[in-house]
Amino acid sequence: MISTFSLVLVIITGISGIFWGIKQLCTIIYNHNQQKKIFFKKSNDIYQQSKNTYSLAISYCSKTSEFISSLFPILLLVLIIRSFIFEPFRIPSGSMMPTLLIGDFILVKKFVYGIKNPVTQKTLINTGHPKRGDVIVFKYPKNPTLNYIKRVIGEPGDKVIYNIITKQLTIYPDHINNIKYIQPLPITYNNISPSNFIQIFNSDANGKVNSAFIKTKSQENNLNGIRLIQTTESFNGMEHNILTMIPPGDQNLIKIYDQHTKHLISEWLVPIDEYFVMGDNRDNSADSRYWGFVPERNIVGKAIIIWMNIKKQEGTWPISIQMNRIGKIQ
């Protein structure tokens, strides 16, 4: 699995590094010839030879090479930060609502799960592993050119059960190594209430149904759509909010999602070195329930903070910056 952007960045940094090295060599030759000029200033022949040598060397230091070499320290710094420390991402979809909204710009801590080769993504130094509840960015297993962001639900060896009617998870930790494990992980669901998010459905010219999310200022606004339900899910000593389109326990609307009707209660056994992930917008997330597990080698890093949110309605201008979105990711 090769990261094309990282490969290009490494190549550009390497080229600028070569020009930087040439510049340093030119500087050394220049300083050397200046010393020779002083020492042999009484000998015109030797001085002329020294001058010609310098002229030949300085010819390699054109304005173009000077500019390229000046970029090397900046490119090297960007390469180090982006490859091993932090990398920025923009949230393009609503699958992680309400934790992350469309237009959020986040920082991902890369070294928390290991130091990796920036091109091949092979782990060079192991520094840790994802934990349940972590929000991670990873290469989509079915198309590694795409970056996905989801919440870790199941660690390697876990048995994960999801009930679409109650909207609740049941997790048996390390089910593979603890065959007689009886007690599931304590998971609680509180504060079930209507959210400020409404899902609107529209049909395009071909009759395909698309959906969009609208955030209202109050729960009383009536719009032509379905108001999502917000619930506080708690496990691993941390809390986060999730959204569901169908209220927990309501079977009247269950047929909206045909893909779920065959398995109202599904379970998965997470393989070793892989993870089970889900979006916080549980009824509007393409995640491990549909395409499988995330290999550890695909994981880019842990999302830690929202540093900017730029909101732009389709067909409108200008954009607006939502300062209240800036902060730590839960």
GROMACS .gro file of C-alpha atoms in nm:
model
  330
    1MET     CA    1   0.000   0.000   0.000
    2ILE     CA    2   0.181   0.308  -0.130
    3SER     CA    3   0.078   0.665  -0.046
    4THR     CA    4   0.106   0.857  -0.375
    5PHE     CA    5   0.106   1.202  -0.214
    6SER     CA    6   0.375   1.099   0.036
    7LEU     CA    7   0.583   0.952  -0.245
    8VAL     CA    8   0.560   1.276  -0.445
    9LEU     CA    9   0.648   1.480  -0.135
   10VAL     CA   10   0.952   1.261  -0.066
   11ILE     CA   11   1.070   1.294  -0.428
   12ILE     CA   12   1.028   1.674  -0.433
   13THR     CA   13   1.204   1.704  -0.097
   14GLY     CA   14   1.488   1.485  -0.227
   15ILE     CA   15   1.532   1.697  -0.542
   16SER     CA   16   1.538   2.020  -0.344
   17GLY     CA   17   1.786   1.853  -0.107
   18ILE     CA   18   2.020   1.782  -0.400
   19PHE     CA   19   2.009   2.149  -0.507
   20TRP     CA   20   2.065   2.251  -0.145
   21GLY     CA   21   2.371   2.027  -0.135
   22ILE     CA   22   2.505   2.182  -0.458
   23LYS     CA   23   2.457   2.526  -0.307
   24GLN     CA   24   2.654   2.427   0.002
   25LEU     CA   25   2.931   2.289  -0.223
   26CYS     CA   26   2.940   2.614  -0.419
   27THR     CA   27   2.971   2.807  -0.095
   28ILE     CA   28   3.261   2.589   0.016
   29ILE     CA   29   3.440   2.637  -0.318
   30TYR     CA   30   3.378   3.011  -0.303
   31ASN     CA   31   3.521   3.041   0.047
   32HIS     CA   32   3.817   2.826  -0.052
   33ASN     CA   33   3.891   3.045  -0.351
   34GLN     CA   34   3.859   3.360  -0.148
   35GLN     CA   35   4.131   3.227   0.080
   36LYS     CA   36   4.345   3.139  -0.222
   37LYS     CA   37   4.288   3.487  -0.362
   38ILE     CA   38   4.431   3.643  -0.049
   39PHE     CA   39   4.721   3.400  -0.027
   40PHE     CA   40   4.815   3.421  -0.394
   41LYS     CA   41   4.718   3.779  -0.464
   42LYS     CA   42   5.073   3.854  -0.588
   43SER     CA   43   5.055   3.582  -0.849
   44ASN     CA   44   4.823   3.683  -1.136
   45ASP     CA   45   4.840   3.344  -1.303
   46ILE     CA   46   4.741   3.154  -0.992
   47TYR     CA   47   4.472   3.408  -0.914
   48GLN     CA   48   4.329   3.384  -1.266
   49GLN     CA   49   4.317   3.002  -1.234
   50SER     CA   50   4.142   3.040  -0.901
   51LYS     CA   51   3.895   3.284  -1.055
   52ASN     CA   52   3.815   3.048  -1.340
   53THR     CA   53   3.755   2.760  -1.097
   54TYR     CA   54   3.518   2.974  -0.897
   55SER     CA   55   3.333   3.089  -1.210
   56LEU     CA   56   3.282   2.728  -1.315
   57ALA     CA   57   3.147   2.634  -0.975
   58ILE     CA   58   2.922   2.935  -0.939
   59SER     CA   59   2.763   2.865  -1.277
   60TYR     CA   60   2.579   2.577  -1.114
   61CYS     CA   61   2.423   2.814  -0.868
   62SER     CA   62   2.171   2.984  -1.094
   63LYS     CA   63   1.870   3.171  -0.967
   64THR     CA   64   1.652   2.866  -1.030
   65SER     CA   65   1.871   2.632  -0.828
   66GLU     CA   66   1.897   2.898  -0.559
   67PHE     CA   67   1.518   2.909  -0.530
   68ILE     CA   68   1.479   2.530  -0.531
   69SER     CA   69   1.749   2.484  -0.268
   70SER     CA   70   1.581   2.746  -0.047
   71LEU     CA   71   1.268   2.528  -0.037
   72PHE     CA   72   1.450   2.228   0.108
   73PRO     CA   73   1.432   2.323   0.481
   74ILE     CA   74   1.060   2.402   0.447
   75LEU     CA   75   0.980   2.083   0.254
   76LEU     CA   76   1.184   1.873   0.497
   77LEU     CA   77   0.995   2.021   0.792
   78VAL     CA   78   0.658   1.959   0.621
   79LEU     CA   79   0.761   1.601   0.537
   80ILE     CA   80   0.863   1.526   0.896
   81ILE     CA   81   0.551   1.680   1.052
   82ARG     CA   82   0.305   1.532   0.802
   83SER     CA   83   0.464   1.186   0.793
   84PHE     CA   84   0.539   1.129   1.160
   85ILE     CA   85   0.364   1.383   1.383
   86PHE     CA   86   0.038   1.546   1.262
   87GLU     CA   87  -0.166   1.548   0.943
   88PRO     CA   88  -0.472   1.767   0.870
   89PHE     CA   89  -0.796   1.631   0.724
   90ARG     CA   90  -1.132   1.778   0.627
   91ILE     CA   91  -1.460   1.603   0.710
   92PRO     CA   92  -1.661   1.561   0.385
   93SER     CA   93  -1.965   1.367   0.510
   94GLY     CA   94  -2.203   1.338   0.803
   95SER     CA   95  -2.119   0.980   0.906
   96MET     CA   96  -1.955   1.097   1.232
   97MET     CA   97  -2.227   1.342   1.339
   98PRO     CA   98  -2.273   1.484   1.598
   99THR     CA   99  -1.906   1.444   1.697
  100LEU     CA  100  -1.777   1.571   1.362
  101LEU     CA  101  -1.973   1.783   1.116
  102ILE     CA  102  -1.929   1.844   0.745
  103GLY     CA  103  -1.668   2.119   0.704
  104ASP     CA  104  -1.472   2.038   1.021
  105PHE     CA  105  -1.095   2.049   0.982
  106ILE     CA  106  -0.919   1.809   1.217
  107LEU     CA  107  -0.566   1.722   1.320
  108VAL     CA  108  -0.466   1.356   1.331
  109LYS     CA  109  -0.187   1.244   1.564
  110LYS     CA  110   0.015   0.993   1.363
  111PHE     CA  111   0.287   0.876   1.602
  112VAL     CA  112   0.041   0.754   1.868
  113TYR     CA  113  -0.003   0.420   1.687
  114GLY     CA  114   0.350   0.384   1.556
  115ILE     CA  115   0.617   0.547   1.342
  116LYS     CA  116   0.556   0.441   0.981
  117ASN     CA  117   0.740   0.461   0.652
  118PRO     CA  118   0.569   0.762   0.485
  119VAL     CA  119   0.557   0.590   0.144
  120THR     CA  120   0.482   0.221   0.215
  121GLN     CA  121   0.307   0.284   0.550
  122LYS     CA  122   0.501  -0.006   0.704
  123THR     CA  123   0.541   0.032   1.080
  124LEU     CA  124   0.902   0.106   1.173
  125ILE     CA  125   0.857   0.163   1.547
  126ASN     CA  126   0.550   0.041   1.738
  127THR     CA  127   0.429   0.301   1.989
  128GLY     CA  128   0.075   0.181   2.067
  129HIS     CA  129  -0.254   0.044   1.940
  130PRO     CA  130  -0.606   0.191   1.895
  131LYS     CA  131  -0.846   0.156   2.188
  132ARG     CA  132  -1.223   0.127   2.195
  133GLY     CA  133  -1.368   0.473   2.167
  134ASP     CA  134  -1.079   0.624   1.970
  135VAL     CA  135  -1.175   0.823   1.660
  136ILE     CA  136  -0.932   0.712   1.390
  137VAL     CA  137  -0.849   0.798   1.030
  138PHE     CA  138  -0.762   0.500   0.811
  139LYS     CA  139  -0.719   0.389   0.452
  140TYR     CA  140  -1.048   0.239   0.330
  141PRO     CA  141  -0.970  -0.135   0.298
  142LYS     CA  142  -1.154  -0.172  -0.034
  143ASN     CA  143  -0.987   0.137  -0.186
  144PRO     CA  144  -0.672   0.251   0.000
  145THR     CA  145  -0.665   0.578  -0.195
  146LEU     CA  146  -0.961   0.695   0.017
  147ASN     CA  147  -0.934   0.812   0.379
  148TYR     CA  148  -1.218   0.722   0.617
  149ILE     CA  149  -1.284   0.835   0.973
  150LYS     CA  150  -1.479   0.626   1.225
  151ARG     CA  151  -1.485   0.531   1.593
  152VAL     CA  152  -1.317   0.212   1.712
  153ILE     CA  153  -1.581  -0.020   1.858
  154GLY     CA  154  -1.412  -0.360   1.862
  155GLU     CA  155  -1.047  -0.444   1.925
  156PRO     CA  156  -0.876  -0.761   1.797
  157GLY     CA  157  -1.042  -1.068   1.947
  158ASP     CA  158  -1.362  -0.888   2.053
  159LYS     CA  159  -1.708  -1.023   1.987
  160VAL     CA  160  -1.930  -0.732   1.878
  161ILE     CA  161  -2.311  -0.751   1.872
  162TYR     CA  162  -2.536  -0.473   1.738
  163ASN     CA  163  -2.912  -0.460   1.778
  164ILE     CA  164  -3.074  -0.236   1.518
  165ILE     CA  165  -3.402  -0.218   1.709
  166THR     CA  166  -3.261  -0.104   2.045
  167LYS     CA  167  -2.960   0.072   1.879
  168GLN     CA  168  -2.732  -0.081   2.140
  169LEU     CA  169  -2.394  -0.249   2.129
  170THR     CA  170  -2.280  -0.554   2.324
  171ILE     CA  171  -1.906  -0.623   2.335
  172TYR     CA  172  -1.732  -0.929   2.477
  173PRO     CA  173  -1.367  -0.823   2.514
  174ASP     CA  174  -1.090  -1.056   2.395
  175HIS     CA  175  -1.339  -1.329   2.314
  176ILE     CA  176  -1.076  -1.540   2.134
  177ASN     CA  177  -0.834  -1.573   2.426
  178ASN     CA  178  -1.108  -1.589   2.691
  179ILE     CA  179  -1.337  -1.860   2.562
  180LYS     CA  180  -1.526  -1.873   2.893
  181TYR     CA  181  -1.566  -1.495   2.914
  182ILE     CA  182  -1.921  -1.432   3.042
  183GLN     CA  183  -1.951  -1.064   3.128
  184PRO     CA  184  -1.974  -0.816   2.841
  185LEU     CA  185  -1.810  -0.474   2.851
  186PRO     CA  186  -2.025  -0.227   3.051
  187ILE     CA  187  -2.197   0.002   2.800
  188THR     CA  188  -2.467   0.252   2.899
  189TYR     CA  189  -2.712   0.462   2.696
  190ASN     CA  190  -2.852   0.780   2.848
  191ASN     CA  191  -3.010   1.114   2.757
  192ILE     CA  192  -3.216   0.979   2.467
  193SER     CA  193  -3.386   1.281   2.309
  194PRO     CA  194  -3.463   1.449   1.975
  195SER     CA  195  -3.151   1.617   1.833
  196ASN     CA  196  -3.114   1.947   1.650
  197PHE     CA  197  -3.036   1.760   1.328
  198ILE     CA  198  -3.292   1.686   1.057
  199GLN     CA  199  -3.232   1.448   0.768
  200ILE     CA  200  -3.384   1.569   0.443
  201PHE     CA  201  -3.444   1.334   0.147
  202ASN     CA  202  -3.436   1.458  -0.214
  203SER     CA  203  -3.462   1.289  -0.552
  204ASP     CA  204  -3.233   1.380  -0.842
  205ALA     CA  205  -3.324   1.384  -1.213
  206ASN     CA  206  -3.263   1.008  -1.237
  207GLY     CA  207  -3.493   0.931  -0.948
  208LYS     CA  208  -3.208   0.847  -0.710
  209VAL     CA  209  -3.285   0.944  -0.349
  210ASN     CA  210  -3.018   1.152  -0.176
  211SER     CA  211  -3.013   1.281   0.177
  212ALA     CA  212  -2.873   1.590   0.346
  213PHE     CA  213  -2.847   1.702   0.707
  214ILE     CA  214  -2.976   2.032   0.841
  215LYS     CA  215  -2.892   2.164   1.186
  216THR     CA  216  -3.169   2.369   1.347
  217LYS     CA  217  -3.143   2.603   1.641
  218SER     CA  218  -3.423   2.432   1.829
  219GLN     CA  219  -3.593   2.098   1.840
  220GLU     CA  220  -3.931   2.257   1.770
  221ASN     CA  221  -3.861   2.359   1.409
  222ASN     CA  222  -4.074   2.161   1.167
  223LEU     CA  223  -3.905   2.079   0.839
  224ASN     CA  224  -3.984   1.826   0.570
  225GLY     CA  225  -3.759   1.548   0.699
  226ILE     CA  226  -3.684   1.312   0.984
  227ARG     CA  227  -3.546   1.452   1.309
  228LEU     CA  228  -3.255   1.238   1.428
  229ILE     CA  229  -3.244   1.097   1.780
  230GLN     CA  230  -2.940   1.176   1.998
  231THR     CA  231  -2.815   0.936   2.266
  232THR     CA  232  -2.514   0.943   2.498
  233GLU     CA  233  -2.316   0.620   2.463
  234SER     CA  234  -2.062   0.542   2.732
  235PHE     CA  235  -1.789   0.276   2.745
  236ASN     CA  236  -1.419   0.253   2.825
  237GLY     CA  237  -1.466   0.535   3.076
  238MET     CA  238  -1.559   0.789   2.808
  239GLU     CA  239  -1.883   0.935   2.673
  240HIS     CA  240  -1.977   1.039   2.323
  241ASN     CA  241  -2.304   1.125   2.151
  242ILE     CA  242  -2.450   0.917   1.871
  243LEU     CA  243  -2.734   0.983   1.628
  244THR     CA  244  -2.997   0.739   1.504
  245MET     CA  245  -3.265   0.799   1.245
  246ILE     CA  246  -3.505   0.545   1.391
  247PRO     CA  247  -3.585   0.590   1.763
  248PRO     CA  248  -3.458   0.304   1.981
  249GLY     CA  249  -3.725   0.036   2.010
  250ASP     CA  250  -3.940   0.176   1.728
  251GLN     CA  251  -4.007  -0.109   1.482
  252ASN     CA  252  -4.258   0.084   1.271
  253LEU     CA  253  -3.983   0.265   1.077
  254ILE     CA  254  -3.741  -0.026   1.060
  255LYS     CA  255  -3.825  -0.101   0.693
  256ILE     CA  256  -3.666   0.228   0.587
  257TYR     CA  257  -3.335   0.042   0.588
  258ASP     CA  258  -3.378  -0.267   0.372
  259GLN     CA  259  -3.017  -0.371   0.421
  260HIS     CA  260  -3.085  -0.423   0.792
  261THR     CA  261  -3.411  -0.612   0.777
  262LYS     CA  262  -3.241  -0.947   0.717
  263HIS     CA  263  -3.035  -0.922   1.036
  264LEU     CA  264  -3.196  -0.716   1.311
  265ILE     CA  265  -2.929  -0.848   1.549
  266SER     CA  266  -2.584  -0.901   1.397
  267GLU     CA  267  -2.257  -1.013   1.549
  268TRP     CA  268  -1.894  -1.010   1.442
  269LEU     CA  269  -1.573  -1.167   1.575
  270VAL     CA  270  -1.286  -0.924   1.519
  271PRO     CA  271  -0.975  -1.093   1.373
  272ILE     CA  272  -0.628  -1.045   1.518
  273ASP     CA  273  -0.456  -0.722   1.403
  274GLU     CA  274  -0.787  -0.580   1.278
  275TYR     CA  275  -1.052  -0.345   1.419
  276PHE     CA  276  -1.430  -0.303   1.403
  277VAL     CA  277  -1.533   0.059   1.345
  278MET     CA  278  -1.863   0.246   1.329
  279GLY     CA  279  -1.974   0.602   1.258
  280ASP     CA  280  -2.146   0.800   1.535
  281ASN     CA  281  -2.431   0.870   1.291
  282ARG     CA  282  -2.529   0.507   1.325
  283ASP     CA  283  -2.806   0.488   1.064
  284ASN     CA  284  -2.608   0.690   0.807
  285SER     CA  285  -2.261   0.539   0.812
  286ALA     CA  286  -2.090   0.294   0.576
  287ASP     CA  287  -1.867   0.112   0.823
  288SER     CA  288  -1.754  -0.231   0.942
  289ARG     CA  289  -2.114  -0.353   0.947
  290TYR     CA  290  -2.112  -0.343   0.566
  291TRP     CA  291  -1.756  -0.377   0.435
  292GLY     CA  292  -1.568  -0.554   0.715
  293PHE     CA  293  -1.275  -0.483   0.943
  294VAL     CA  294  -0.987  -0.233   0.933
  295PRO     CA  295  -0.637  -0.389   0.924
  296GLU     CA  296  -0.399  -0.218   1.165
  297ARG     CA  297  -0.159  -0.141   0.878
  298ASN     CA  298  -0.432   0.080   0.722
  299ILE     CA  299  -0.462   0.309   1.024
  300VAL     CA  300  -0.324   0.659   0.970
  301GLY     CA  301  -0.366   0.798   1.321
  302LYS     CA  302  -0.594   0.927   1.596
  303ALA     CA  303  -0.815   1.233   1.546
  304ILE     CA  304  -0.752   1.463   1.841
  305ILE     CA  305  -0.885   1.813   1.774
  306ILE     CA  306  -1.103   2.026   1.549
  307TRP     CA  307  -0.897   2.331   1.453
  308MET     CA  308  -1.136   2.493   1.206
  309ASN     CA  309  -1.484   2.462   1.058
  310ILE     CA  310  -1.576   2.625   0.728
  311LYS     CA  311  -1.944   2.619   0.642
  312LYS     CA  312  -2.069   2.680   0.290
  313GLN     CA  313  -2.419   2.613   0.167
  314GLU     CA  314  -2.435   2.479  -0.187
  315GLY     CA  315  -2.474   2.761  -0.438
  316THR     CA  316  -2.404   3.036  -0.183
  317TRP     CA  317  -2.118   3.272  -0.108
  318PRO     CA  318  -1.936   3.368   0.104
  319ILE     CA  319  -1.841   3.086   0.338
  320SER     CA  320  -1.858   3.127   0.715
  321ILE     CA  321  -1.618   3.011   0.985
  322GLN     CA  322  -1.782   2.834   1.281
  323MET     CA  323  -1.554   2.925   1.573
  324ASN     CA  324  -1.769   2.730   1.821
  325ARG     CA  325  -1.661   2.404   1.651
  326ILE     CA  326  -1.298   2.444   1.752
  327GLY     CA  327  -1.198   2.208   2.029
  328LYS     CA  328  -1.106   1.859   2.141
  329ILE     CA  329  -1.269   1.555   1.980
  330GLN     CA  330  -1.450   1.327   2.223
   0.00000   0.00000   0.00000
